[in-house]
Coordinates of C-alpha atoms in Angstrom, one line a residue:
Chain A
M1 CA -33.7 51.4 -183.6
I2 CA -37.0 53.4 -182.3
Y3 CA -37.2 54.1 -178.7
K4 CA -40.2 55.1 -176.6
F5 CA -38.3 57.3 -173.9
L6 CA -35.1 58.7 -173.5
S7 CA -34.7 56.6 -170.8
D8 CA -34.6 53.4 -172.8
L9 CA -31.8 54.9 -175.3
P10 CA -28.4 53.2 -174.2
K11 CA -25.3 55.1 -173.9
K12 CA -23.9 56.0 -177.0
D13 CA -22.0 58.8 -178.8
Y14 CA -23.9 60.3 -181.5
P15 CA -21.8 63.0 -183.5
V16 CA -25.2 64.3 -184.7
V17 CA -28.4 65.1 -182.9
I18 CA -31.4 65.8 -185.0
F19 CA -34.5 67.6 -183.1
G20 CA -37.6 66.8 -185.1
S21 CA -38.7 63.6 -187.0
G22 CA -40.4 65.3 -190.1
P23 CA -39.5 65.6 -193.5
A24 CA -36.6 67.8 -192.8
G25 CA -35.2 65.8 -189.9
I26 CA -35.5 62.3 -191.6
S27 CA -34.1 63.3 -195.1
L28 CA -30.8 64.7 -193.0
A29 CA -30.7 61.3 -190.9
L30 CA -30.8 59.3 -194.3
K31 CA -28.1 61.4 -196.0
L32 CA -25.7 60.8 -193.0
E33 CA -26.6 57.3 -193.0
K34 CA -25.5 57.4 -196.6
K35 CA -22.3 58.8 -195.3
K36 CA -22.0 56.3 -192.5
I37 CA -22.5 58.8 -189.7
N38 CA -24.6 58.1 -186.8
S39 CA -27.2 60.4 -185.6
L40 CA -30.0 60.5 -183.1
I41 CA -33.5 62.0 -184.0
L42 CA -35.3 63.3 -180.9
E43 CA -39.1 63.4 -181.7
A44 CA -41.1 65.4 -179.2
G45 CA -44.4 63.5 -179.8
E46 CA -45.4 60.2 -179.9
E47 CA -45.5 57.3 -182.8
N48 CA -49.2 58.1 -183.7
Y49 CA -51.3 61.0 -183.2
S50 CA -52.3 61.9 -179.8
E51 CA -54.4 65.1 -178.6
K52 CA -52.0 65.6 -175.5
S53 CA -49.1 65.9 -177.8
Q54 CA -51.1 68.5 -180.3
E55 CA -51.8 70.7 -177.1
S56 CA -47.9 71.5 -177.1
Y57 CA -48.5 73.7 -180.2
L58 CA -50.9 76.0 -178.2
S59 CA -50.1 79.4 -179.3
N60 CA -51.5 82.7 -179.3
V61 CA -51.9 84.8 -182.7
I62 CA -51.8 88.8 -182.5
G63 CA -53.3 90.3 -185.6
D64 CA -55.2 88.4 -188.4
D65 CA -56.2 84.9 -188.1
I66 CA -54.2 81.8 -189.0
T67 CA -55.1 78.2 -188.9
D68 CA -54.8 77.0 -185.1
L69 CA -51.0 75.2 -185.2
R70 CA -52.7 72.3 -183.1
Y71 CA -54.7 71.4 -186.3
S72 CA -52.2 72.6 -188.9
R73 CA -49.2 70.9 -187.5
L74 CA -48.5 67.4 -186.3
R75 CA -46.5 66.4 -183.5
Q76 CA -45.5 62.6 -184.1
L77 CA -43.4 60.5 -185.9
G78 CA -43.0 61.9 -189.5
G79 CA -44.1 65.4 -188.2
T80 CA -46.9 67.2 -190.5
S81 CA -46.0 64.8 -193.3
G82 CA -48.7 62.5 -191.6
H83 CA -51.4 64.6 -193.1
W84 CA -49.9 67.1 -195.7
G85 CA -51.3 67.1 -199.3
G86 CA -48.3 65.9 -200.7
W87 CA -48.1 68.5 -203.4
C88 CA -44.3 69.3 -204.6
K89 CA -42.7 71.5 -206.9
P90 CA -39.5 73.6 -206.7
I91 CA -39.4 77.0 -205.9
E92 CA -38.9 79.2 -209.1
N93 CA -35.1 80.1 -209.8
W94 CA -36.0 83.5 -209.8
N95 CA -38.3 83.6 -206.8
L96 CA -34.5 82.7 -205.3
K97 CA -32.9 85.6 -206.3
N98 CA -32.8 87.2 -202.7
W99 CA -31.5 83.7 -201.2
T100 CA -27.7 84.1 -200.9
V101 CA -27.5 80.2 -201.0
N102 CA -26.4 79.0 -204.3
V103 CA -29.4 77.8 -206.2
D104 CA -27.6 75.4 -208.5
K105 CA -26.3 73.6 -205.3
I106 CA -30.0 73.5 -204.0
N107 CA -31.2 71.8 -207.2
S108 CA -28.4 69.6 -207.7
Y109 CA -30.4 67.5 -204.9
S110 CA -33.5 67.3 -207.0
K111 CA -33.2 63.5 -207.9
E112 CA -32.5 62.6 -204.5
A113 CA -35.3 64.7 -202.8
S114 CA -37.7 62.9 -205.7
E115 CA -36.6 59.6 -204.7
I116 CA -37.4 60.4 -200.9
L117 CA -40.9 61.7 -201.8
N118 CA -41.7 59.0 -204.2
I119 CA -42.3 61.5 -207.1
D120 CA -41.3 61.9 -210.8
L121 CA -38.6 64.4 -211.6
K122 CA -41.1 65.9 -213.9
F123 CA -41.7 69.8 -213.4
N124 CA -42.4 70.8 -216.9
K125 CA -43.5 74.4 -217.8
T126 CA -45.1 75.6 -221.1
K127 CA -45.4 79.2 -221.9
I128 CA -48.8 80.4 -222.8
N129 CA -47.9 84.0 -223.3
N130 CA -45.5 86.5 -221.9
H131 CA -47.4 86.4 -218.5
F132 CA -48.2 82.8 -217.7
N133 CA -47.2 79.4 -217.8
Q134 CA -48.9 76.2 -217.5
I135 CA -47.2 74.4 -214.7
Q136 CA -46.9 70.8 -213.5
F137 CA -47.0 69.6 -209.7
Q138 CA -46.1 66.2 -208.4
Y139 CA -48.2 65.0 -206.0
S140 CA -46.4 62.5 -203.2
N141 CA -48.1 60.0 -201.3
V142 CA -45.1 59.7 -198.9
R143 CA -46.1 59.8 -195.0
F144 CA -42.6 59.9 -193.4
A145 CA -43.7 57.6 -190.3
E146 CA -44.9 54.8 -192.6
K147 CA -42.3 54.8 -195.2
F148 CA -39.4 55.2 -193.0
K149 CA -40.3 53.7 -189.8
D150 CA -39.0 50.3 -190.5
H151 CA -35.9 51.5 -192.5
I152 CA -35.1 53.5 -189.0
H153 CA -35.8 50.7 -186.6
N154 CA -33.4 48.5 -188.4
S155 CA -30.8 51.1 -189.3
K156 CA -27.2 50.6 -188.1
Y157 CA -26.8 54.5 -188.1
I158 CA -30.0 56.1 -187.3
D159 CA -31.6 55.7 -183.4
L160 CA -34.8 57.6 -182.8
C161 CA -36.5 58.3 -179.4
L162 CA -40.2 59.4 -179.2
N163 CA -41.7 61.5 -176.3
S164 CA -38.4 63.8 -176.4
Q165 CA -39.1 67.5 -176.4
I166 CA -36.0 69.9 -176.4
S167 CA -36.4 72.6 -174.2
H168 CA -33.1 74.6 -175.2
F169 CA -29.5 74.6 -175.8
I170 CA -26.8 75.2 -173.4
G171 CA -23.4 76.3 -174.0
E172 CA -21.0 79.3 -174.1
K173 CA -18.9 81.2 -176.4
Q174 CA -20.3 80.2 -179.8
L175 CA -20.3 76.8 -178.9
I176 CA -23.5 74.6 -178.1
K177 CA -22.3 72.0 -175.4
E178 CA -25.4 70.1 -174.7
A179 CA -29.0 70.3 -174.9
K180 CA -31.8 69.9 -172.2
V181 CA -34.0 67.5 -173.3
I182 CA -37.5 66.4 -171.4
S183 CA -38.7 62.9 -171.6
K184 CA -41.5 61.6 -169.4
K185 CA -41.4 64.3 -167.1
K186 CA -37.6 63.5 -166.6
V187 CA -34.8 66.0 -167.8
F188 CA -31.8 64.7 -169.7
F189 CA -28.9 66.6 -171.2
I190 CA -27.9 65.3 -174.5
K191 CA -24.2 66.2 -175.6
S192 CA -23.1 66.0 -179.2
K193 CA -20.8 67.6 -181.6
F194 CA -23.5 68.7 -184.0
F195 CA -26.8 70.0 -183.0
I196 CA -29.8 70.3 -185.7
L197 CA -33.3 72.0 -184.8
A198 CA -35.7 70.7 -187.4
C199 CA -38.9 71.3 -185.4
G200 CA -40.8 73.2 -188.1
G201 CA -41.8 76.5 -189.2
V202 CA -42.9 77.8 -185.8
E203 CA -40.9 75.6 -183.2
N204 CA -37.5 76.4 -184.8
S205 CA -37.9 79.9 -183.9
R206 CA -39.4 79.3 -180.6
I207 CA -36.6 76.9 -179.2
L208 CA -34.0 79.2 -180.5
L209 CA -35.6 82.3 -178.7
W210 CA -35.8 80.1 -175.7
T211 CA -32.1 79.3 -175.9
K212 CA -31.3 82.7 -176.2
E213 CA -33.2 83.8 -173.2
K214 CA -31.6 80.9 -171.4
N215 CA -28.0 81.8 -172.2
D216 CA -26.2 85.2 -171.7
N217 CA -23.8 85.1 -174.4
L218 CA -24.4 81.8 -176.6
I219 CA -26.8 83.6 -179.3
N220 CA -25.7 86.8 -181.1
P221 CA -28.3 89.2 -179.9
I222 CA -28.8 90.9 -183.3
L223 CA -30.2 88.0 -184.8
P224 CA -33.5 88.6 -186.1
I225 CA -34.9 85.1 -184.8
G226 CA -38.7 84.5 -185.2
K227 CA -38.9 87.5 -187.5
Y228 CA -39.8 87.7 -191.3
W229 CA -42.2 84.7 -190.5
M230 CA -44.4 83.9 -193.9
T231 CA -47.2 81.9 -195.2
H232 CA -48.7 81.3 -198.7
P233 CA -51.9 83.2 -198.8
W234 CA -54.3 80.6 -200.4
F235 CA -57.8 81.8 -201.2
L236 CA -60.6 81.8 -203.8
G237 CA -60.1 84.5 -206.4
G238 CA -63.1 83.9 -208.5
V239 CA -64.8 81.4 -210.8
G240 CA -64.2 81.0 -214.6
F241 CA -64.5 78.3 -217.6
L242 CA -61.8 77.1 -219.8
K243 CA -62.1 75.4 -223.1
K244 CA -59.9 72.5 -222.5
T245 CA -59.4 71.6 -226.5
K246 CA -59.0 74.9 -227.3
M247 CA -56.0 75.1 -224.8
E248 CA -54.4 71.7 -226.1
N249 CA -54.5 72.8 -229.8
M250 CA -53.2 75.9 -228.9
L251 CA -50.3 74.4 -227.1
N252 CA -50.1 71.4 -229.4
E253 CA -47.2 69.1 -228.3
D254 CA -46.2 71.4 -225.2
F255 CA -49.6 71.0 -223.7
L256 CA -49.1 69.2 -220.2
K257 CA -51.4 66.5 -219.7
Y258 CA -51.5 65.1 -216.3
E259 CA -54.1 64.2 -213.5
G260 CA -55.2 66.7 -211.2
P261 CA -55.9 70.5 -211.1
I262 CA -55.0 72.3 -214.2
H263 CA -52.3 74.9 -213.0
F264 CA -50.9 78.3 -214.5
A265 CA -48.3 80.4 -212.6
T266 CA -47.3 84.0 -213.3
S267 CA -43.9 84.4 -215.5
Q268 CA -41.2 86.5 -214.3
K269 CA -42.0 88.8 -216.6
L270 CA -45.3 90.0 -215.3
I271 CA -44.1 90.1 -211.4
E272 CA -41.4 92.6 -212.7
E273 CA -43.9 94.5 -215.2
K274 CA -46.6 95.0 -212.4
K275 CA -44.1 95.1 -209.5
I276 CA -46.6 92.2 -207.9
L277 CA -45.7 88.9 -205.8
S278 CA -45.8 85.7 -207.8
G279 CA -48.9 83.3 -207.6
A280 CA -50.0 80.0 -208.9
I281 CA -53.6 79.6 -209.9
Y282 CA -55.6 76.3 -210.3
M283 CA -58.9 75.0 -211.3
N284 CA -60.0 71.9 -209.3
A285 CA -59.7 68.4 -211.0
D286 CA -63.1 67.4 -209.5
E287 CA -66.0 68.4 -211.3
D288 CA -69.4 69.5 -209.9
N289 CA -72.3 69.6 -212.1
K290 CA -74.6 71.8 -210.0
F291 CA -71.8 74.5 -209.5
H292 CA -71.0 74.6 -212.9
K293 CA -74.9 75.3 -213.8
E294 CA -74.5 78.2 -211.2
I295 CA -71.4 79.7 -212.9
I296 CA -73.1 79.4 -216.3
K297 CA -76.4 80.9 -215.1
S298 CA -74.2 83.7 -213.8
F299 CA -72.6 84.2 -217.2
L300 CA -75.7 83.8 -218.9
C301 CA -76.9 86.9 -217.1
V302 CA -74.0 89.2 -218.3
S303 CA -73.6 87.4 -221.8
P304 CA -76.7 85.8 -222.9
E305 CA -75.6 84.9 -226.5
Y306 CA -72.2 83.8 -225.8
G307 CA -73.4 82.0 -222.8
K308 CA -75.9 79.8 -224.7
K309 CA -72.7 78.7 -226.9
I310 CA -70.9 77.8 -223.5
A311 CA -73.8 76.3 -222.0
R312 CA -73.7 73.9 -225.1
M313 CA -70.2 73.2 -224.7
L314 CA -70.7 71.9 -221.0
F315 CA -72.5 68.9 -222.3
N316 CA -69.6 68.3 -224.6
K317 CA -67.4 67.7 -221.3
D318 CA -64.6 70.0 -223.1
L319 CA -65.3 72.8 -220.6
K320 CA -63.1 73.0 -217.5
C321 CA -65.3 75.0 -215.2
G322 CA -65.2 75.9 -211.7
N323 CA -63.6 77.9 -208.5
I324 CA -60.2 79.6 -209.4
F325 CA -58.2 79.3 -206.5
L326 CA -54.9 81.2 -206.0
N327 CA -51.7 80.1 -204.1
L328 CA -49.7 83.3 -203.8
E329 CA -46.1 84.2 -202.6
E330 CA -45.9 86.4 -199.4
A331 CA -43.8 89.4 -199.0
P332 CA -40.9 88.8 -195.7
N333 CA -41.9 91.2 -193.2
E334 CA -40.2 92.1 -190.1
N335 CA -43.3 92.8 -188.3
N336 CA -44.8 89.4 -188.7
K337 CA -42.9 87.5 -186.5
I338 CA -42.9 84.7 -183.8
V339 CA -42.2 85.7 -180.0
L340 CA -42.3 84.0 -176.7
D341 CA -45.3 84.7 -174.4
K342 CA -44.0 86.3 -171.3
R343 CA -46.6 84.5 -168.9
L344 CA -47.9 81.2 -170.4
K345 CA -45.6 78.1 -170.7
D346 CA -46.5 74.6 -171.9
E347 CA -46.4 71.5 -169.7
N348 CA -42.4 71.3 -170.2
Q349 CA -42.2 74.9 -168.8
I350 CA -41.3 76.5 -172.3
P351 CA -43.0 79.5 -173.3
I352 CA -45.7 79.5 -175.8
S353 CA -45.2 81.1 -179.5
N354 CA -47.0 84.3 -180.0
I355 CA -47.4 84.8 -183.4
H356 CA -47.8 88.3 -184.8
Y357 CA -49.3 88.1 -188.4
K358 CA -50.8 90.9 -190.6
K359 CA -52.3 90.1 -194.0
S360 CA -50.6 92.2 -196.6
K361 CA -52.5 94.7 -198.9
K362 CA -49.6 93.9 -201.5
T363 CA -51.0 90.1 -201.6
L364 CA -54.5 91.1 -202.5
Y365 CA -53.3 93.8 -205.0
S366 CA -51.2 90.9 -206.8
A367 CA -54.2 88.7 -206.6
K368 CA -56.4 91.3 -208.3
I369 CA -53.9 92.1 -211.2
I370 CA -53.0 88.2 -211.6
L371 CA -56.3 87.2 -212.4
E372 CA -57.1 90.5 -214.4
N373 CA -54.3 89.4 -216.5
L374 CA -55.6 85.9 -216.6
A375 CA -58.9 87.2 -217.8
T376 CA -57.2 89.2 -220.7
L377 CA -55.1 85.9 -221.7
F378 CA -58.5 83.9 -221.8
I379 CA -60.3 86.7 -224.0
Q380 CA -57.3 86.9 -226.3
K381 CA -56.6 83.5 -227.0
K382 CA -60.3 82.5 -226.9
L383 CA -60.0 80.2 -224.1
G384 CA -62.8 81.0 -221.9
R385 CA -64.0 83.6 -219.7
V386 CA -62.9 84.6 -215.8
A387 CA -65.0 86.4 -213.2
V388 CA -63.0 87.8 -210.2
K389 CA -64.6 88.2 -207.0
E390 CA -65.8 91.8 -206.5
N391 CA -64.1 92.8 -203.1
I392 CA -61.0 90.7 -203.8
S393 CA -58.8 93.5 -202.9
D394 CA -60.4 94.2 -199.6
L395 CA -58.9 93.3 -196.8
N396 CA -61.9 93.0 -194.7
Y397 CA -63.2 90.4 -197.4
Y398 CA -59.9 88.5 -197.3
E399 CA -60.8 84.5 -196.4
N400 CA -57.7 82.5 -196.1
L401 CA -58.6 78.8 -197.1
G402 CA -56.0 77.6 -194.4
V403 CA -52.6 78.5 -193.2
H404 CA -50.3 75.4 -193.5
H405 CA -47.2 76.3 -194.5
H406 CA -45.1 77.9 -191.8
M407 CA -41.7 79.8 -193.3
G408 CA -39.3 82.2 -192.4
G409 CA -38.3 82.9 -188.8
T410 CA -34.9 81.6 -189.1
R411 CA -34.0 82.7 -192.6
I412 CA -30.7 82.4 -194.8
G413 CA -28.4 85.4 -195.5
D414 CA -25.1 86.9 -195.2
D415 CA -26.3 90.3 -193.3
K416 CA -26.7 89.3 -189.7
N417 CA -29.3 92.3 -189.3
N418 CA -31.7 90.3 -191.4
S419 CA -30.6 86.8 -191.1
V420 CA -30.3 83.9 -188.7
V421 CA -28.2 81.2 -190.5
D422 CA -25.8 81.5 -193.2
N423 CA -25.5 79.5 -196.7
N424 CA -24.6 76.3 -194.9
L425 CA -27.7 76.7 -192.6
K426 CA -25.6 77.3 -189.5
V427 CA -26.7 79.5 -186.9
H428 CA -24.5 83.0 -187.3
D429 CA -22.0 82.8 -184.5
A430 CA -22.8 79.5 -183.3
N431 CA -20.0 77.2 -184.3
N432 CA -21.9 73.8 -184.2
L433 CA -26.0 74.7 -184.4
Y434 CA -27.8 74.1 -187.5
I435 CA -31.2 74.9 -189.0
A436 CA -33.2 72.7 -191.2
G437 CA -36.7 72.9 -192.3
S438 CA -38.8 75.8 -194.0
S439 CA -38.0 78.3 -191.2
V440 CA -34.9 79.0 -192.9
F441 CA -36.6 80.2 -196.4
T442 CA -35.6 83.8 -197.2
T443 CA -38.4 84.4 -199.4
S444 CA -41.7 81.9 -200.1
G445 CA -42.3 81.8 -203.5
Y446 CA -45.6 80.4 -204.6
A447 CA -44.6 76.8 -204.5
N448 CA -45.5 74.5 -201.7
P449 CA -42.4 74.2 -199.3
T450 CA -41.9 70.4 -198.7
Y451 CA -39.7 69.6 -201.8
T452 CA -37.2 72.6 -201.2
I453 CA -37.2 71.5 -197.5
V454 CA -36.0 68.0 -198.2
K455 CA -33.5 69.3 -200.9
L456 CA -32.0 71.7 -198.3
S457 CA -31.9 68.7 -195.6
L458 CA -30.1 66.5 -198.0
K459 CA -27.4 69.6 -198.9
L460 CA -27.0 70.0 -195.0
G461 CA -26.2 66.3 -194.5
D462 CA -23.5 66.8 -197.1
E463 CA -22.0 69.6 -195.3
I464 CA -21.9 68.1 -192.2
S465 CA -20.5 64.9 -193.1
D466 CA -17.7 66.9 -195.1
I467 CA -16.8 68.8 -191.8
I468 CA -17.1 65.6 -189.8
N469 CA -14.5 63.5 -192.5
K470 CA -12.1 66.6 -192.4
K471 CA -11.8 66.7 -188.7
L472 CA -11.2 62.7 -188.6
Chain B
M1 CA -75.7 116.8 -266.2
L2 CA -77.8 113.7 -264.6
K3 CA -75.5 111.1 -266.3
N4 CA -72.8 112.8 -264.6
R5 CA -74.2 112.9 -261.3
R6 CA -75.3 109.0 -261.3
F7 CA -71.6 108.4 -262.4
F8 CA -70.4 110.6 -259.3
L9 CA -72.7 109.0 -256.9
K10 CA -72.3 105.5 -258.0
N11 CA -68.4 105.9 -258.0
F12 CA -68.7 107.9 -254.5
F13 CA -70.8 104.8 -252.8
S14 CA -68.8 102.3 -254.5
G15 CA -65.6 104.1 -253.3
L16 CA -67.2 104.2 -249.5
F17 CA -67.8 100.6 -249.8
L18 CA -64.2 99.8 -250.9
L19 CA -63.1 102.1 -248.3
N20 CA -65.0 100.3 -245.7
I21 CA -63.3 96.9 -246.8
F22 CA -60.1 98.1 -246.8
L23 CA -59.9 100.7 -244.4
I24 CA -62.9 100.5 -241.7
I25 CA -63.2 96.6 -241.2
P26 CA -59.2 96.1 -240.5
Y27 CA -59.4 99.1 -238.2
N28 CA -62.3 97.7 -236.3
K29 CA -60.4 94.1 -236.2
I30 CA -57.3 96.2 -234.7
Q31 CA -59.7 98.0 -232.6
S32 CA -61.1 94.7 -231.1
Q33 CA -57.9 93.4 -230.5
I34 CA -56.7 96.5 -228.2
K35 CA -60.0 97.4 -226.9
K36 CA -60.1 97.7 -223.3
L37 CA -61.9 94.9 -221.1
K38 CA -65.5 95.2 -220.7
K39 CA -66.7 94.4 -217.2
K40 CA -69.8 93.1 -216.0
K41 CA -71.1 92.6 -212.4
N42 CA -73.3 89.8 -211.7
K43 CA -73.9 89.2 -207.8
D44 CA -70.5 89.3 -206.2
L45 CA -68.7 88.4 -209.2
I46 CA -67.3 90.7 -211.9
W47 CA -66.9 89.1 -215.5
Y48 CA -64.1 90.1 -217.9
L49 CA -65.9 90.1 -221.1
D50 CA -65.0 90.8 -224.7
E51 CA -67.0 93.3 -226.5
S52 CA -68.8 90.9 -228.8
D53 CA -69.9 88.9 -225.7

């Protein structure tokens, strides 16, 4: 059933309470439902978008600009999946080498995750040379609220309550006893055996930090909560043109034909050789003839003869021509962190988040090296030409196109000095508190996070049901 | 003497021609493969070009 306020919820014991109804929370509840385990999802927002609810994302950014959380996140049923782009791709296995969790175990949930996201389990990769691969994304059309609202409403095992904002957990000696939840300005204390925080890449850290402040000996003080916060630097690196037929002929049957932008990604070899961060490069699927002409004009100025040949090709529609975008990995940095503001609180008296974020020189250095190598590849294989923005490695000119992926803050690991949750996503030294969502990512890779979020939630569902079944 | 000089010059130049074919052209080809990128600036963009562009 779906309830509007906590006061409407009938008295019932739920072995698992999940905070947040985004992709992480709903995927987990669906997994528990399959195992016939009751769960209650508490969503802070309303059923649909509301400006008042979005105001709860008010936060301060100290350092470099990031997209205002009130616009990048959604506090409503289905969470931020209500306006996401739907890009799905698994994180490369070699990008997961610093994750202590078993990679094969995560990947064993790929099929189930792709069913939730309505995508094909096709993430092909074709080697172009030692430094680049052509890669394939899948595009999900799933809005979790739309897809699962009726299912949850009719479910025997899942109850969901809207307008229920968690303030903090209460407990002692490593055991969470209850959660303080505010619904329609009334305070409720929710008891359960297992508590799962799935509120998103900033809120998970905020609630955990507030829990730490409100309890003297519940959360281990050495845990780096809120630290190693990351995003995916996403920016325009330059322009270029690519001869599509030439590339198809070069790769023969291995050429990946799919709708949408043409994607390239850096290989592990390039990353290790040049000591840079990994990245994906894409040229938009949309064609803009006016912009094509601008690019060809620019090229004619530097290479009149070859430029004429290229200009002729533009009419054959054989030329992919346009902006070159980069989606890069960001290095985890202890100083990029979420902390609680000491003065400002939201309407539920929870301190707002202060996000300390500094852009990294390594990101821009990586962008420059990646595009230079792409330019070399285009020349050597006669695929086209690339122009790189002159000031690409200058931090002063770095314009992020938007910060929408929020990762880290409660990262996975074995070492309590640099991680918050263990391989089973359980908060270190807290017996019944788990975290789902991208805040557990140890490193970011370059791939969009939602597909991995869903896989991790499904894995967590199995872990919890195993524990519950053993206890029974 | 004259005949010898002509013979010498003919052989010398044809030798040079053959050298050009067998050594210099392949050498140029190798050079074109390993040559460094030529960069040309246009507005705020730096185009990466082949030497033949």
